[in-house]
XYZ file of C-alpha atoms in Angstrom:
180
model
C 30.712 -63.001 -204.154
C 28.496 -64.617 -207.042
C 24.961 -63.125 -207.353
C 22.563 -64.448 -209.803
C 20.141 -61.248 -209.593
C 23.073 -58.624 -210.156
C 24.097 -60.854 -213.297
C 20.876 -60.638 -214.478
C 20.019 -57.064 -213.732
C 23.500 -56.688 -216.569
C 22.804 -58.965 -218.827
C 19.195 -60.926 -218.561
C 18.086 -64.600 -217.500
C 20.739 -66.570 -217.490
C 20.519 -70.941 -216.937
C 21.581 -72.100 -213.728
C 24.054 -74.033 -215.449
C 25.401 -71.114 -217.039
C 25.651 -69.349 -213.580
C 27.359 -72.364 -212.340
C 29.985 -72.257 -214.665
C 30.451 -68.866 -214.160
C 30.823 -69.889 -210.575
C 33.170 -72.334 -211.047
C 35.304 -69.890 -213.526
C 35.636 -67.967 -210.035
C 36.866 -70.459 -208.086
C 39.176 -71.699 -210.768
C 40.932 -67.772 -211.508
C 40.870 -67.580 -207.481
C 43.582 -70.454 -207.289
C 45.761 -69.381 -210.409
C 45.733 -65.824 -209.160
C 47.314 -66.583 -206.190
C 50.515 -67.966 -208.295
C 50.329 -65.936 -210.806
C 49.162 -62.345 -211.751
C 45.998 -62.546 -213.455
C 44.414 -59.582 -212.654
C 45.655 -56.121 -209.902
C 45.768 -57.767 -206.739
C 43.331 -54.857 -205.942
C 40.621 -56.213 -207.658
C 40.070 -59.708 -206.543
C 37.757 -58.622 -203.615
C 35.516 -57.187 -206.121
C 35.864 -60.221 -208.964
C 32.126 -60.720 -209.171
C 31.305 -57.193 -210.085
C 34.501 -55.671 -211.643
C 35.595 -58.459 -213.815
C 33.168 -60.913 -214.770
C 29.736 -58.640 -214.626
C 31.623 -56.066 -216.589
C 32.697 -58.878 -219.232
C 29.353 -60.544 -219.110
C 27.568 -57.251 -220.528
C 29.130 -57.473 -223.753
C 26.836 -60.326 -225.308
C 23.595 -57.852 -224.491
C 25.198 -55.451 -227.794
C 25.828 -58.918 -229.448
C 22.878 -60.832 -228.706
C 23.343 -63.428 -232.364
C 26.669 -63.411 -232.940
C 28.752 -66.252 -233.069
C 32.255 -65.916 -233.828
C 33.804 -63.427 -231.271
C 37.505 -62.982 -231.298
C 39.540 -61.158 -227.661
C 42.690 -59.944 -228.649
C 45.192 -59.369 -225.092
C 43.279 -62.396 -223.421
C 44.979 -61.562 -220.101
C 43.414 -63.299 -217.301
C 40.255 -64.168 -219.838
C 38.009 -61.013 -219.292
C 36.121 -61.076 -220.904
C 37.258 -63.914 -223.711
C 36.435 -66.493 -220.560
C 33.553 -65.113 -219.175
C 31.675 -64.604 -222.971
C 33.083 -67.924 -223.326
C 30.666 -69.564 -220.772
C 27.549 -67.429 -222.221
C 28.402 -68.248 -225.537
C 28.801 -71.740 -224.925
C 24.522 -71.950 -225.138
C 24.692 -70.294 -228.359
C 24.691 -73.147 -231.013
C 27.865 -72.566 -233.485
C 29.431 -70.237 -231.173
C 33.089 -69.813 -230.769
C 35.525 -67.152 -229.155
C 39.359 -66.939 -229.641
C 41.433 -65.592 -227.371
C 45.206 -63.850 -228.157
C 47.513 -63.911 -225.492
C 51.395 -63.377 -225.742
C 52.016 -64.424 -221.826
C 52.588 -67.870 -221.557
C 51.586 -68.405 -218.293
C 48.315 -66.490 -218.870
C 47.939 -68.890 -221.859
C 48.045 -71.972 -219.670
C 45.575 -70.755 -217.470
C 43.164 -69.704 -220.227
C 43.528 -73.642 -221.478
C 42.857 -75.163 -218.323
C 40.101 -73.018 -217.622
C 38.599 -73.674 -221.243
C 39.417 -77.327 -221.515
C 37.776 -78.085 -217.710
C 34.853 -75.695 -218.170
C 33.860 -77.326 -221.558
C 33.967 -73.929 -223.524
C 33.995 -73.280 -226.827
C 37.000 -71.321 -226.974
C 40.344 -71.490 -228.522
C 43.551 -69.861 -227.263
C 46.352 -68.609 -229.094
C 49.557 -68.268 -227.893
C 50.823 -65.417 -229.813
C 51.123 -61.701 -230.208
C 48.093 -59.207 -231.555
C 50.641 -57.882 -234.384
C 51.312 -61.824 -235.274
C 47.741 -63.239 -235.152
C 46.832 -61.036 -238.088
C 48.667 -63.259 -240.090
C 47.034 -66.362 -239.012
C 43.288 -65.284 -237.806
C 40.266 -64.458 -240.044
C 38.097 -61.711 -239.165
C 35.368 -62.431 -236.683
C 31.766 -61.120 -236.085
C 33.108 -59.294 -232.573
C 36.397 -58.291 -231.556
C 37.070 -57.006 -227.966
C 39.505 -56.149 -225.673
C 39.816 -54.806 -222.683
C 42.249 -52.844 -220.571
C 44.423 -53.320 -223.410
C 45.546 -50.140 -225.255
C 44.708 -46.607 -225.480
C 41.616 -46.282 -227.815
C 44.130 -45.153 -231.043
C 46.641 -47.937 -230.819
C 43.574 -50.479 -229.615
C 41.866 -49.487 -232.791
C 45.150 -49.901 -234.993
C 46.073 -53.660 -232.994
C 41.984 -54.886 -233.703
C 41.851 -53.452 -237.935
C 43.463 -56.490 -239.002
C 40.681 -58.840 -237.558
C 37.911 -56.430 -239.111
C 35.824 -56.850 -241.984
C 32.743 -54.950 -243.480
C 30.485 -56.948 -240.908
C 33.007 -56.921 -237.419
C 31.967 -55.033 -234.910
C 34.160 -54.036 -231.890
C 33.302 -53.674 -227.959
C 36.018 -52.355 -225.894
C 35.697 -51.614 -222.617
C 37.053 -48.278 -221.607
C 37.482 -46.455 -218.488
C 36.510 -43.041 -217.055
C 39.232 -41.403 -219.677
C 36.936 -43.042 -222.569
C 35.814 -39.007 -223.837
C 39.690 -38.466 -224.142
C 40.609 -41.346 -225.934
C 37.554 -41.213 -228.904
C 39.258 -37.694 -229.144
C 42.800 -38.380 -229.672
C 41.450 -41.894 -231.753
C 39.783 -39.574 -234.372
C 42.726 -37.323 -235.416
């Protein structure tokens, strides 16, 4: 269920008109996840809090940045979410790589009818290197095991990039194994 004062509590104030996008970005991965799999069934009770709070916290490490770049996309957490907060920012862009083609037309529709400033690209991580400049941010989440995360994102990094990738409960583990 949207709450305004838990999405605050993450991230700070936030414009109703940012919360009602955010809103709306509900309703709209609602109806696509029920024909296609967006996210673990498991989840969708919890949307509010598990998907789009936990996206939405990036942009409080990021607070100036403008060019932001999600590599795996998926169901657009958080490349949609930081979409609609970025979309304030003057200048501000995200791209999004997906490789699932159905995933890709939802992350248009949900761009194109919630105004965002984000552009998707229907291709894989190993391919996009070819074609996409590094960016200010890169992120990803639930995408890889730290190591192989870190070797799919080097190709978008410069000497400025910074990356935030959400990890899970294994995250000690991972920065382990990632630094051998």
């Amino acid at each position: 269920m949207p709450n305004k004062a838990l999405l605050e509590d993450a991230i700070g104030s936030v414009s109703r008109e940012t919360f009602e996008r955010l809103v709306a970005l509900e309703v709209l991965f609602r109806k696509w996840a029920g024909r296609i799999n967006l996210v673990a069934p498991s989840t969708l009770p919890d949307l509010w809090h598990r998907h789009i709070i936990d996206s939405a916290q990036l942009v409080k490490y990021a607070p100036t940045e403008l060019r932001w770049l999600d590599i795996g996309s998926g169901g657009g957490f958080p490349g949609l979410v930081l979409g609609v907060l970025l979309r304030a920012r003057s200048g501000a862009s995200i791209e999004l790589v997906e490789s699932n083609q159905k995933k890709v037309s939802f992350l248009r529709v949900a761009a194109a009818q919630l105004e965002l400033p984000v552009t998707v690209h229907a291709i894989r991580i190993e391919q996009a290197a070819a074609t996409i400049s590094p960016h200010e941010i890169v992120t990803a989440r639930a995408l890889a095991p730290l190591a192989e995360l870190l070797d799919l994102a080097f190709p978008f990094f410069d000497g400025h990039t910074r990356g935030l990738f959400h990890k899970g409960r294994d995250y000690r583990r991972e920065l382990e194994e990632s630094s051998d």
